[in-house]
Coordinates of C-alpha atoms in Angstrom, one line a residue:
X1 CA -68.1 -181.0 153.2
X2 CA -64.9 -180.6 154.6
X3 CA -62.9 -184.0 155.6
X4 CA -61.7 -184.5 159.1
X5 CA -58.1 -183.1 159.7
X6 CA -56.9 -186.3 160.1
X7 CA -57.5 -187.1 156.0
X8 CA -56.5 -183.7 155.2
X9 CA -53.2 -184.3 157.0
X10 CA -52.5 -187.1 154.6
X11 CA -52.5 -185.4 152.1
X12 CA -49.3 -183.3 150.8
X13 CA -50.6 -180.3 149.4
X14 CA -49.2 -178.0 146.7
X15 CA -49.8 -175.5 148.9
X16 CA -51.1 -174.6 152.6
X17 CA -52.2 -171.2 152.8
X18 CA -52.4 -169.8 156.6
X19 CA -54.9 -167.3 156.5
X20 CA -57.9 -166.5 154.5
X21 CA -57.9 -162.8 154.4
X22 CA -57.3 -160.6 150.8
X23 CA -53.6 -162.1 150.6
X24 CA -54.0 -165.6 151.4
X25 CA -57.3 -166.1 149.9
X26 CA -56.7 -164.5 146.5
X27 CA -53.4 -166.6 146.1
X28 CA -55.2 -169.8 147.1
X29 CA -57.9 -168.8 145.0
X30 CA -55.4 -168.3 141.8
X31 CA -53.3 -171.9 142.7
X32 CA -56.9 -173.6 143.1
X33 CA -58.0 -172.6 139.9
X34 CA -55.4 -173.6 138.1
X35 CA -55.7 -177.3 138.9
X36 CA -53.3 -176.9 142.4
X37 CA -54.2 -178.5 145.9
X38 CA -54.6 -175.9 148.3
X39 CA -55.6 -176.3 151.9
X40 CA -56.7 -173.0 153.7
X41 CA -56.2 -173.2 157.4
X42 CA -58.0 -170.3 159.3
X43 CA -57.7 -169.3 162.8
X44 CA -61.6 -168.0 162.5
X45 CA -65.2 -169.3 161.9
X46 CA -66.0 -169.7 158.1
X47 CA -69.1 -167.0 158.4
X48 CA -70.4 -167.8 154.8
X49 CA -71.3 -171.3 156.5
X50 CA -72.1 -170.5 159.7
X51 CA -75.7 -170.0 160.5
X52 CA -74.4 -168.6 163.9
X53 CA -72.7 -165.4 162.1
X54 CA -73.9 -162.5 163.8
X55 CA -74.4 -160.1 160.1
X56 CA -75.7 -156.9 159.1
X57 CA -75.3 -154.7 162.6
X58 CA -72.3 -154.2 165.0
X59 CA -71.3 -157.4 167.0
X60 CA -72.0 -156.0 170.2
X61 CA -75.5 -154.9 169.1
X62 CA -76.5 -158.2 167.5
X63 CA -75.0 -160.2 171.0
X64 CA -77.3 -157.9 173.0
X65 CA -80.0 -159.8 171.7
X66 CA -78.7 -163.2 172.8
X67 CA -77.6 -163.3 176.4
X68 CA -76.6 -166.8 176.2
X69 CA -74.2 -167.0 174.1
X70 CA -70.5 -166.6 175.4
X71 CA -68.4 -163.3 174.4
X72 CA -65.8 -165.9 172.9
X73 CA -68.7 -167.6 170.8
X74 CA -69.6 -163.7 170.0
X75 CA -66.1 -162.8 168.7
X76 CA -66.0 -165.7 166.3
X77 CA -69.5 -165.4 165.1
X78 CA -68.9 -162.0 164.6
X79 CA -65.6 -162.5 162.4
X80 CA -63.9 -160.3 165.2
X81 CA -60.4 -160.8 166.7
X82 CA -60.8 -161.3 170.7
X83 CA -57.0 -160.1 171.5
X84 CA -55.7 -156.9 173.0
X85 CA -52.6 -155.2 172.3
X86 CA -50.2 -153.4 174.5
X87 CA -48.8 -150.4 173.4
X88 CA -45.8 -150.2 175.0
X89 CA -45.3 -146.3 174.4
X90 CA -48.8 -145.5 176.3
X91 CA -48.4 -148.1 178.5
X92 CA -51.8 -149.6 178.1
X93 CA -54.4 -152.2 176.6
X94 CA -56.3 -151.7 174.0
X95 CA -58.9 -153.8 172.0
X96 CA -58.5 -153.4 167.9
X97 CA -61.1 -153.9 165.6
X98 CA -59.4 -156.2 163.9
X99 CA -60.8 -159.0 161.6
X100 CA -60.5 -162.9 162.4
X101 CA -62.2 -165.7 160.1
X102 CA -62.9 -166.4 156.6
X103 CA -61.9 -163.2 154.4
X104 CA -60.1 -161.8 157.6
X105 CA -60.1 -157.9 157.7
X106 CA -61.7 -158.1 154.6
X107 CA -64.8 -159.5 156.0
X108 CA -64.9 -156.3 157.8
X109 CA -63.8 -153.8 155.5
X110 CA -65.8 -150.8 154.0
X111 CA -64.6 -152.2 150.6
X112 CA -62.5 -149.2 149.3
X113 CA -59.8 -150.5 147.2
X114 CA -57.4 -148.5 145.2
X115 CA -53.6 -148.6 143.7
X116 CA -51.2 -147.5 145.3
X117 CA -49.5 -144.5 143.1
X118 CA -46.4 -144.9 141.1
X119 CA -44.6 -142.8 143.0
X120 CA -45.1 -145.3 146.3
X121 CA -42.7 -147.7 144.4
X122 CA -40.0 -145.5 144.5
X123 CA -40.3 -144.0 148.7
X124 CA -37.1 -142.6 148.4
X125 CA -37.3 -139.7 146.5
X126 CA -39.8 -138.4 148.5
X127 CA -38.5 -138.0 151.8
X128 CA -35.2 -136.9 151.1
X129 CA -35.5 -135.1 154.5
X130 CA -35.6 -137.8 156.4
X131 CA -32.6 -139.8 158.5
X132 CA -34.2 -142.1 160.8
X133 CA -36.0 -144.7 159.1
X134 CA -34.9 -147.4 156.6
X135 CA -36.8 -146.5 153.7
X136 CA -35.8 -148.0 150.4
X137 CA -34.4 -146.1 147.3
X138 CA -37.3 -148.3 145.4
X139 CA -39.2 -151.5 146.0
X140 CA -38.0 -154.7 144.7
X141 CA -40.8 -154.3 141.4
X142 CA -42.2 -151.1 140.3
X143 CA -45.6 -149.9 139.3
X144 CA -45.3 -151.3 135.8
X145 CA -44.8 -154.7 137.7
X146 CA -48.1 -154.7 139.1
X147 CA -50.2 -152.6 136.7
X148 CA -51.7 -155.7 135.3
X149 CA -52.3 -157.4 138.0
X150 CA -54.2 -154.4 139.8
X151 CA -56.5 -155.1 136.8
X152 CA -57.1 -158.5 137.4
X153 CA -57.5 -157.8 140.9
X154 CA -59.8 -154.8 140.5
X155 CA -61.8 -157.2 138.1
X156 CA -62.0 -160.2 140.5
X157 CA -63.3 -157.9 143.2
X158 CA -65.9 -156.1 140.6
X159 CA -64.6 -152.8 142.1
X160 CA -66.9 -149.9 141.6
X161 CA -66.7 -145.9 141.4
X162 CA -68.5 -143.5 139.5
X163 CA -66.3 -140.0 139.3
X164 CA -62.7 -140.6 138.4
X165 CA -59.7 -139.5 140.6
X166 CA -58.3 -136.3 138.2
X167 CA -54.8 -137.1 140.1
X168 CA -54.3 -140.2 138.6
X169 CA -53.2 -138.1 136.2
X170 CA -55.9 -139.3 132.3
X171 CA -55.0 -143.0 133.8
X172 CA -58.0 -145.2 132.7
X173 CA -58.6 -147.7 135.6
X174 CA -59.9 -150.7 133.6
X175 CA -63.0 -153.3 134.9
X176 CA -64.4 -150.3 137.0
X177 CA -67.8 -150.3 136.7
X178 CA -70.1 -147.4 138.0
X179 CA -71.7 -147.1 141.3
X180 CA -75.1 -145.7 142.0
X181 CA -75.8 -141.6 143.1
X182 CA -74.6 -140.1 146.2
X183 CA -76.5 -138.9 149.1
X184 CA -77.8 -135.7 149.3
X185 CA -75.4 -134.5 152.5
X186 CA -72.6 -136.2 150.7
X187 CA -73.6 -133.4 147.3
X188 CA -73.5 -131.1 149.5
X189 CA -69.8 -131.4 151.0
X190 CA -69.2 -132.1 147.2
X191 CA -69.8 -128.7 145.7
X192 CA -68.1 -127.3 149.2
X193 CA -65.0 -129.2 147.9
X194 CA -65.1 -128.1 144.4
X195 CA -66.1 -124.6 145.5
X196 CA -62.5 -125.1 147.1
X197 CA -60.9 -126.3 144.0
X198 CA -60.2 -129.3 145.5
X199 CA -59.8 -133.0 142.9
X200 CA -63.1 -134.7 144.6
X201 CA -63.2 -138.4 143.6
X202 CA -65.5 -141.4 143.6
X203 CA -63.5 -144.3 145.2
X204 CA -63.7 -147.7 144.1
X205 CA -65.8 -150.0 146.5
X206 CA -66.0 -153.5 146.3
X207 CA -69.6 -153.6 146.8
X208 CA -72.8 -155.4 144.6
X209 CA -74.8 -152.6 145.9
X210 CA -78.0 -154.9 146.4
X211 CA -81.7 -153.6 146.9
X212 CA -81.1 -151.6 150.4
X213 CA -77.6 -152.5 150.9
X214 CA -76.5 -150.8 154.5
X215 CA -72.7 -150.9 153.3
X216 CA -71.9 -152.8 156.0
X217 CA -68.5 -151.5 157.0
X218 CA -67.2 -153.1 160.7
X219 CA -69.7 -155.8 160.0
X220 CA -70.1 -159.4 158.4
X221 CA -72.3 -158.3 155.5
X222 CA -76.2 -159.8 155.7
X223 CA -77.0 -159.6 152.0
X224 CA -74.0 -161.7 150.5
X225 CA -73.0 -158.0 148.5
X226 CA -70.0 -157.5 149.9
X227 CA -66.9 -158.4 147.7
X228 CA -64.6 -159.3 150.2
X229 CA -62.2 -162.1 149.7
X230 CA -64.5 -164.8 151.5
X231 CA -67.1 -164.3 149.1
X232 CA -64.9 -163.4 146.3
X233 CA -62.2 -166.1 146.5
X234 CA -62.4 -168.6 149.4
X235 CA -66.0 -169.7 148.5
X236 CA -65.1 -170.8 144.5
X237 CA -62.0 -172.3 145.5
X238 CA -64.1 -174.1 148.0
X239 CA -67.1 -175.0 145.6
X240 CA -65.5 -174.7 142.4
X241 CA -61.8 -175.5 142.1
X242 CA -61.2 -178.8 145.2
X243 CA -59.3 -176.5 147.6
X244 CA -60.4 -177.6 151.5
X245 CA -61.0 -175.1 154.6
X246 CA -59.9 -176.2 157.8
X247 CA -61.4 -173.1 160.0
X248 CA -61.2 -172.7 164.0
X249 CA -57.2 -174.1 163.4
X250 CA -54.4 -172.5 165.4
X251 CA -50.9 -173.1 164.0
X252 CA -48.4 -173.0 166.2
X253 CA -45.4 -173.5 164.3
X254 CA -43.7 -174.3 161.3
X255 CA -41.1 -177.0 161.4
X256 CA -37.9 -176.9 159.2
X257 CA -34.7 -177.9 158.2
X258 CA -32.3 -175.6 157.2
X259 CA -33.8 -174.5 153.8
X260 CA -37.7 -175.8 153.6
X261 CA -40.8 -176.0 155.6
X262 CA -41.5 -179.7 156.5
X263 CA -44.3 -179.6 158.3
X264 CA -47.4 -177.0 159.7
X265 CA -48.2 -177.9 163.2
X266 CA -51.6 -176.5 165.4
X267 CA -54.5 -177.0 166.9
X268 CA -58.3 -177.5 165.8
X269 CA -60.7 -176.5 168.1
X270 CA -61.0 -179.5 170.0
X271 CA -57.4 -178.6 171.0
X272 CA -56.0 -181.8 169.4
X273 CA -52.8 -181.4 167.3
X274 CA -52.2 -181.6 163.9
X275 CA -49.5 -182.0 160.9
X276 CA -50.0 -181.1 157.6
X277 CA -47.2 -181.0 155.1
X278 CA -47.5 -178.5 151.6
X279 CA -44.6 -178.3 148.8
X280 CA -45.3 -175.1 149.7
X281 CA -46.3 -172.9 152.8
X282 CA -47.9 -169.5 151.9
X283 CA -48.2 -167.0 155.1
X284 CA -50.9 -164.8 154.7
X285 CA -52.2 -164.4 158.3
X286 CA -51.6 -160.8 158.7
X287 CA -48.9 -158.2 159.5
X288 CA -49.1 -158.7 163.2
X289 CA -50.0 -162.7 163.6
X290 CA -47.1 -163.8 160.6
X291 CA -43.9 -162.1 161.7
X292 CA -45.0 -164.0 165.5
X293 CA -45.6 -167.2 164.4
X294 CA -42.0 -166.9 162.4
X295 CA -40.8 -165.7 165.7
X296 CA -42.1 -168.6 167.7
X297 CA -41.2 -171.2 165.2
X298 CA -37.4 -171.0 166.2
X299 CA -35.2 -174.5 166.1
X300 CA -31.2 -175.4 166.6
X301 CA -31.7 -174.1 162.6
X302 CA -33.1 -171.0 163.1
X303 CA -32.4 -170.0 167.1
X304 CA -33.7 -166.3 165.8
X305 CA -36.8 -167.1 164.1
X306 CA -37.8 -168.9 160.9
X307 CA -36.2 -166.9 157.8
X308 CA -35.0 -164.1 160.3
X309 CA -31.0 -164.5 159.5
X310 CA -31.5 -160.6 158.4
X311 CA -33.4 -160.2 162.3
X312 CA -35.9 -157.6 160.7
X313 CA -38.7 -160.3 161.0
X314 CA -41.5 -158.6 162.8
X315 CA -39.6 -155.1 163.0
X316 CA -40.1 -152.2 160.8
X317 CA -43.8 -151.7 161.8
X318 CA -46.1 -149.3 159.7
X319 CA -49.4 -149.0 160.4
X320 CA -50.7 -145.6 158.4
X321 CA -50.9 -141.9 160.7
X322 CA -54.7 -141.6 160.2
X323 CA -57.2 -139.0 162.2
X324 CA -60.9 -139.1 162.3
X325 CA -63.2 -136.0 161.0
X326 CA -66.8 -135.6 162.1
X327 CA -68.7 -133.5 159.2
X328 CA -71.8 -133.1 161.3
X329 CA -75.0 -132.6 159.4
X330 CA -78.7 -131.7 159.4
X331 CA -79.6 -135.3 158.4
X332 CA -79.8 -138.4 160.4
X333 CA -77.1 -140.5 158.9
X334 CA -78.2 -143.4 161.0
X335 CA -81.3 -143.2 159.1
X336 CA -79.9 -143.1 155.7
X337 CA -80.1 -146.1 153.5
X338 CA -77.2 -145.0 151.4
X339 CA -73.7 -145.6 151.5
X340 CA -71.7 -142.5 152.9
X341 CA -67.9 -143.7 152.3
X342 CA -68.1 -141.7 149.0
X343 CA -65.8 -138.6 148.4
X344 CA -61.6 -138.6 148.5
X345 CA -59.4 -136.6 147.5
X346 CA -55.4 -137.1 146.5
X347 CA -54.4 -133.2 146.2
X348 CA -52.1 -134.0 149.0
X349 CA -50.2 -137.2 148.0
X350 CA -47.5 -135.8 146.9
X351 CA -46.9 -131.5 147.4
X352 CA -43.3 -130.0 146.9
X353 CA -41.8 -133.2 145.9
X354 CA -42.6 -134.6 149.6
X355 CA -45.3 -137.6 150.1
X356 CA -47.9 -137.5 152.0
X357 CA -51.5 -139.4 152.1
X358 CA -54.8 -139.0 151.0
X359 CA -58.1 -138.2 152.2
X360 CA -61.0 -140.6 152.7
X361 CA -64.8 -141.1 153.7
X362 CA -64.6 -143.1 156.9
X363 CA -68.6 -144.1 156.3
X364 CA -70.8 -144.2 159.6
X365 CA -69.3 -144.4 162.9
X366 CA -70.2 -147.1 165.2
X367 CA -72.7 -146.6 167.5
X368 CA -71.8 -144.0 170.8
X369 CA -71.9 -146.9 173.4
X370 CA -68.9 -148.8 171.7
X371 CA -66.6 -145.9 171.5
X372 CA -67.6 -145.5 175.7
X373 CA -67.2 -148.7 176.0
X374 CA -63.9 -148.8 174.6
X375 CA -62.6 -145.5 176.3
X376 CA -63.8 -146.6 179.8
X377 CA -62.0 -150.3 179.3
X378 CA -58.4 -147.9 178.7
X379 CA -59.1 -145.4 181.4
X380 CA -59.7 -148.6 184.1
X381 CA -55.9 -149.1 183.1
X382 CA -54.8 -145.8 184.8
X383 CA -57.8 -144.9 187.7
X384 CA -58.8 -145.9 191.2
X385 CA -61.6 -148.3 191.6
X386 CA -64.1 -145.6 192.9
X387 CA -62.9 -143.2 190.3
X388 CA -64.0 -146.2 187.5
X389 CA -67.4 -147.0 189.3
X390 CA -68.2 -143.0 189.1
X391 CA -67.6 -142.9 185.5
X392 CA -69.4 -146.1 184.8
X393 CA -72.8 -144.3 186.4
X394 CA -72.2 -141.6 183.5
X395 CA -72.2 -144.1 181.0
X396 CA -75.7 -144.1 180.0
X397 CA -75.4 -140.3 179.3
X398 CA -71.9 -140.6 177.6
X399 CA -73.4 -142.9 175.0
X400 CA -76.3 -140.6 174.4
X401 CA -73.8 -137.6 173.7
X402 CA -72.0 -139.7 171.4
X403 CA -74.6 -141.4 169.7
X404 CA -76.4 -138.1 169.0
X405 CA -72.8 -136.5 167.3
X406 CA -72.4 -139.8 165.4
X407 CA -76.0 -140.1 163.6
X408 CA -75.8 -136.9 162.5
X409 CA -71.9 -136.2 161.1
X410 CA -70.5 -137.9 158.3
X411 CA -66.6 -139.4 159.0
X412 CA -63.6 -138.8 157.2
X413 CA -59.9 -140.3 157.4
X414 CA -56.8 -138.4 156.6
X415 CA -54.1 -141.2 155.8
X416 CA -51.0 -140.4 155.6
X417 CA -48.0 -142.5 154.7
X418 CA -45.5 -143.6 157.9
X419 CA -41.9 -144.4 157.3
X420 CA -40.5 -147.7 158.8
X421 CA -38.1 -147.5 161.5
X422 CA -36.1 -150.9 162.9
X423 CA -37.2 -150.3 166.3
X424 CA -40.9 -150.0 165.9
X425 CA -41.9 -153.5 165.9
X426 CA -44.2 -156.4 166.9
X427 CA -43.7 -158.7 170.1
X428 CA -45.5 -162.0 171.7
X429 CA -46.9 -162.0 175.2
X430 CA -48.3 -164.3 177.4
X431 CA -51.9 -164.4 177.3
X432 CA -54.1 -162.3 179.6
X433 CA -55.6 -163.5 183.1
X434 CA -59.0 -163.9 181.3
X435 CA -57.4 -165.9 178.1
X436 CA -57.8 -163.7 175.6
X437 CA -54.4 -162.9 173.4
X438 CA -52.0 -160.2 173.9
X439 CA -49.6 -159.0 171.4
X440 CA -47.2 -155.9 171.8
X441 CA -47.0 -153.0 169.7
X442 CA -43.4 -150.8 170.0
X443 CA -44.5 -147.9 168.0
X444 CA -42.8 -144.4 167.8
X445 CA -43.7 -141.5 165.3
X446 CA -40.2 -139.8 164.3
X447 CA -39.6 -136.3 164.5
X448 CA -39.4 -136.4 160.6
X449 CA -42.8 -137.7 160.8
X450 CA -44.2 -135.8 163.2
X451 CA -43.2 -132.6 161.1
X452 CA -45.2 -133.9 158.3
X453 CA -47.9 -134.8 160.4
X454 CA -48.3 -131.2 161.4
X455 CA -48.2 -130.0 157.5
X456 CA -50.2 -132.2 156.5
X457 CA -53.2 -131.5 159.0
X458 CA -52.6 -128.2 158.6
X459 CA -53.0 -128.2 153.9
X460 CA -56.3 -130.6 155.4
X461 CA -57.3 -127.7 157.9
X462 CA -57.0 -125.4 155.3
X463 CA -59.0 -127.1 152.4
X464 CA -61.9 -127.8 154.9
X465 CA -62.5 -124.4 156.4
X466 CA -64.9 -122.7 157.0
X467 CA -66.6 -126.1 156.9
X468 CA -67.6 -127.4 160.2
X469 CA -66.0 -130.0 161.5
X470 CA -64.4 -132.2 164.5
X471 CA -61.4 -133.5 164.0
X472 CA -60.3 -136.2 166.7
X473 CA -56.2 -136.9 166.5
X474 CA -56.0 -140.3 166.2
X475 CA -52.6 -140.8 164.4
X476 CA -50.5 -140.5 167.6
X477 CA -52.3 -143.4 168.9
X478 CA -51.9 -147.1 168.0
X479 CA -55.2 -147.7 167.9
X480 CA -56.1 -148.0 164.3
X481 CA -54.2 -151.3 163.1
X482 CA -56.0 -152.4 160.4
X483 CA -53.3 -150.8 157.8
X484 CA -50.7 -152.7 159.9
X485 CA -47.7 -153.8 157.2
X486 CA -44.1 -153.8 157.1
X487 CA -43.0 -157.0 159.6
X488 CA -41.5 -159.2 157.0
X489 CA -40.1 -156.8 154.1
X490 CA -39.1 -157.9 151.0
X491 CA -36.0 -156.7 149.4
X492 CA -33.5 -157.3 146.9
X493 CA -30.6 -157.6 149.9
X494 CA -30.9 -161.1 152.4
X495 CA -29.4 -158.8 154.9
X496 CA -31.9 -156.2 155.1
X497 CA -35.4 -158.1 153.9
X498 CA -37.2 -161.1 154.7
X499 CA -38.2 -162.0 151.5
X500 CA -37.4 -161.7 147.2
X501 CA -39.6 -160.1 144.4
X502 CA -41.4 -162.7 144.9
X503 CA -42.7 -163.0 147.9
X504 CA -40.3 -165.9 149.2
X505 CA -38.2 -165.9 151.7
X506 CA -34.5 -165.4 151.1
X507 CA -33.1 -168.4 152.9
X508 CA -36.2 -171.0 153.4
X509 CA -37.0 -172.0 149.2
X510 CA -41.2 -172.8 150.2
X511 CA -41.5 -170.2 152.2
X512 CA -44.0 -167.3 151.2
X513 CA -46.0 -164.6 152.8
X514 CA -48.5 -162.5 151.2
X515 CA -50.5 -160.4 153.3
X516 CA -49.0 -156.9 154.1
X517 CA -45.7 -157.7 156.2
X518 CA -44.3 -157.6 152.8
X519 CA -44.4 -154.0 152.3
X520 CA -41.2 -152.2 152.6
X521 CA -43.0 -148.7 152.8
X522 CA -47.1 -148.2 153.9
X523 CA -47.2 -145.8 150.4
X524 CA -50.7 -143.0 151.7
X525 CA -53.4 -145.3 151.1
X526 CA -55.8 -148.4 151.2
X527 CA -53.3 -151.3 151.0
X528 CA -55.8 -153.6 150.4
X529 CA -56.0 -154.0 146.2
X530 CA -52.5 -154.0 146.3
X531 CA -52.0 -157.0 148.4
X532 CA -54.8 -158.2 146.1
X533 CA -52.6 -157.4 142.7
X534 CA -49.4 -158.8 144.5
X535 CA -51.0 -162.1 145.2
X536 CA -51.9 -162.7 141.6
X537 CA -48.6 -161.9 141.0
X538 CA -46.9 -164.3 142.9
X539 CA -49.6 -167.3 142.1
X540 CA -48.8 -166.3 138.6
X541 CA -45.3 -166.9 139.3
X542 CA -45.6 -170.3 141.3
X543 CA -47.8 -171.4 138.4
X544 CA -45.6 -171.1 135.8
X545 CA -42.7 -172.8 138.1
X546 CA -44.7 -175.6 138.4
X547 CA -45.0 -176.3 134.6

């Protein structure tokens, strides 16, 4: 049980982690364990407690089903994020599907976790081409830095795969244990891939894969299988190791003098404020929410923004160039009981000494009423009020459509690394006439890579014909966030980066974030396991300062 925030703020913690998603959870997880006091303070609903949590379907489905419950209430329960974002190069709203509460995006996540490659340590090199971003010769540590800690990390989350990636080049990825057989669609597409000599892989998936397990990827899982860094980390810090969850907290800002964070200060969700004071502050609530709440937390000591003397804090935005492929299919994939997120390939990570991503299962796709949902909420932005009411009688038929292209085609992702450019950034706004959050998104693809973009759909077009598929072009948009990183580089030069090597920042000396604003390049896939491997790192590192 949980103390009132009125003990916990009497306490002075060895650390206050904001956020409880793969960064921030995994750290506090490491400190707690090693005899630390940690308090978690989460903006979300703690699902694993929650007998509320609306698991194992899509939000909106499982809300259907209970009228009386608010779309606030539905939000929480749901471990979604409520908030729109503007994209100021389309001039429009849009809603993310974004994760909010215990484990964060994690919660939500279809559990793929891999490395990055070596070569993402050093961008550089690969994009000799290019002159508009401010891409690093090399990050502040190299692959060799993390390699052990990607095996802790890949242990802690029992990652799981079952054919090895032949372009990792005869690595042996430790503590990966095997998952279970594909499905038969999913064989099928296989030999079409090797018929195309193309290096098909197994991902790893952070999954138990329990008796019928529905792989519940854009959902809170119902059959505890999930590894995600609620279940994984928060929950034995919690039970195990004294740390303390304050959940449904807001902070607001971080007081300071000029070189330490003296106090946290929010709101719990009976609005009344609190102070809680940690030796040290860990920021770990994501690449969007941390760089704003640095921003907001400005004083006569830091008129720019805590720890933003270098005034990169929230700038150099990545966020991944992905696109969406529809494989459609003979089977019902609604039907199926298996997981489909299982087949990648790397061929195309790095070709002709030039990076570029990978290619991923995307799983099922949600069901065709969300996506109309969501495409008639943008289209209200830009179209007379008759026009809308018109298209809202052809909803019925538009979700039909959909549904029936969804059940029966398999999804893929093309990922491809972004470059970071000063200008594409992250900005508050007020919050919208119905309450809900607003945050802006300045986001603009370069020409260089825009030119990459091209190849690179075109070595994916190639490798997939004569295949059938759809292919919707998603990467101009800002609509897929959840591989948002980059707001609070770290760097070897105060000038340039927000933080050190490890994960603190330059000028304030208990100051650390963790979650991805820490990247100084998006590398061309899954960042999650690497912001997993990072955050053992650093814990490592703040335990051995301690002693």
């Amino acid at each position: 049980m949980t103390p009132p925030p009125e003990e916990l703020a009497k306490v002075e913690w060895d650390a206050v982690v904001i956020g409880t998603g793969v960064g921030g959870a995994t750290l506090g997880y490491a400190l707690a364990r090693a005899g630390e006091r940690v308090l978690f303070l989460e903006r979300g609903e703690n699902y694993l407690g929650n007998p509320r949590a609306l698991r194992g379907d899509y939000m909106e489905t499982l809300a259907a089903s209970a009228p009386d419950s608010s779309e606030e209430d539905n939000f929480r329960n749901g471990g979604r994020w409520r908030g729109e974002i503007f994209d100021a190069a389309q001039n429009r709203y849009f809603r993310p599907f974004l994760g909010a509460g215990a484990g964060g995006g994690s919660a939500l996540y279809g559990m793929l976790m891999e490395r990055f490659f070596p070569s993402d340590f050093t961008p550089r090199r690969f994009h000799a081409a290019d002159t508009e971003s401010d891409l690093p010769d090399r990050w502040p540590i190299l692959y060799e830095d993390l390699r052990p800690h990607y095996e802790k990390a890949e242990e802690l989350y029992r990652l799981q795969s079952e054919i090895p990636d032949p372009c990792r080049r005869g690595e042996a990825l430790r503590h990966i244990q095997k998952a279970r057989s594909h499905h038969l669609a999913t064989r099928h597409f296989e030999r079409f891939l090797r018929w195309k000599k193309i290096g098909v892989y197994t991902p790893a998936f952070a999954c138990e894969w329990k008796d019928e397990c529905r792989f519940c990827q854009s959902m809170l899982c119902d059959k505890d299988c999930k590894n995600d860094a609620a279940r994984v980390c928060l929950r034995p810090a919690l039970a195990s190791h004294g740390a303390a969850l304050l959940s449904g907290f807001t902070v607001d800002r971080l007081e300071a003098d000029r070189g330490r964070v003296t106090a946290v200060n929010g709101r719990g969700p009976d609005g009344r404020e609190h102070r809680f004071r940690g030796r040290r502050v860990v920021l770990a609530a994501g690449a969007l929410a941390t760089p704003l709440l640095l921003l907001r937390s400005r004083s006569e000591h830091w008129p720019r923004g805590l720890a933003n003397g270098s005034g990169t804090v929230g700038r150099y935005l990545m966020r991944h160039l992905i696109d969406i492929y529809f494989l459609p299919s003979v089977w019902n994939f609604r039907k199926a009981p298996q997981n489909l997120k299982e087949l990648a390939w790397n061929d195309y990570y790095e070709v002709d000494g030039v990076k570029y991503g990978t290619f991923q299962p995307f799983g099922k796709f949600p069901p065709g009423g969300l996506a109309v949902d969501d495409l008639l909420f943008e289209m209200k932005q830009n179209i007379p009020g008759w026009a809308m009411r018109g298209l809202n009688l052809l909803r019925p038929g538009l979700s039909f459509a959909l549904e029936k292209l969804f059940a029966h085609s398999g999804c893929a992702a093309p990922i491809m690394e972004d470059l970071p450019q000063k200008e594409n950034r992250v900005e508050e706004m007020p919050a919208g006439p119905d309450g809900r959050e607003r945050v802006a998104v300045h986001y603009r693809i370069s020409a260089y890579d825009r030119t990459r973009l091209k190849k690179f759909r075109r070595m994916i077009g190639r490798a997939l014909f004569p295949y059938p598929t759809i292919r919707f072009p998603m990467a101009e948009t800002c609509k897929m966030m959840a591989h948002a990183c980059g707001t609070a580089r770290f760097g070897d030069d105060p000038a340039t980066s927000v933080l050190n090597k490890w994960n603190r920042a330059h000028e304030v000396e208990n100051l650390y974030i963790v979650d991805a604003s820490f990247f100084p390049s998006s590398g061309g896939i899954n960042p999650s396991l690497t912001i997993a491997a990072n955050a053992l790192r650093v814990a490592e590192r703040l335990i051995q300062e301690k002693c």
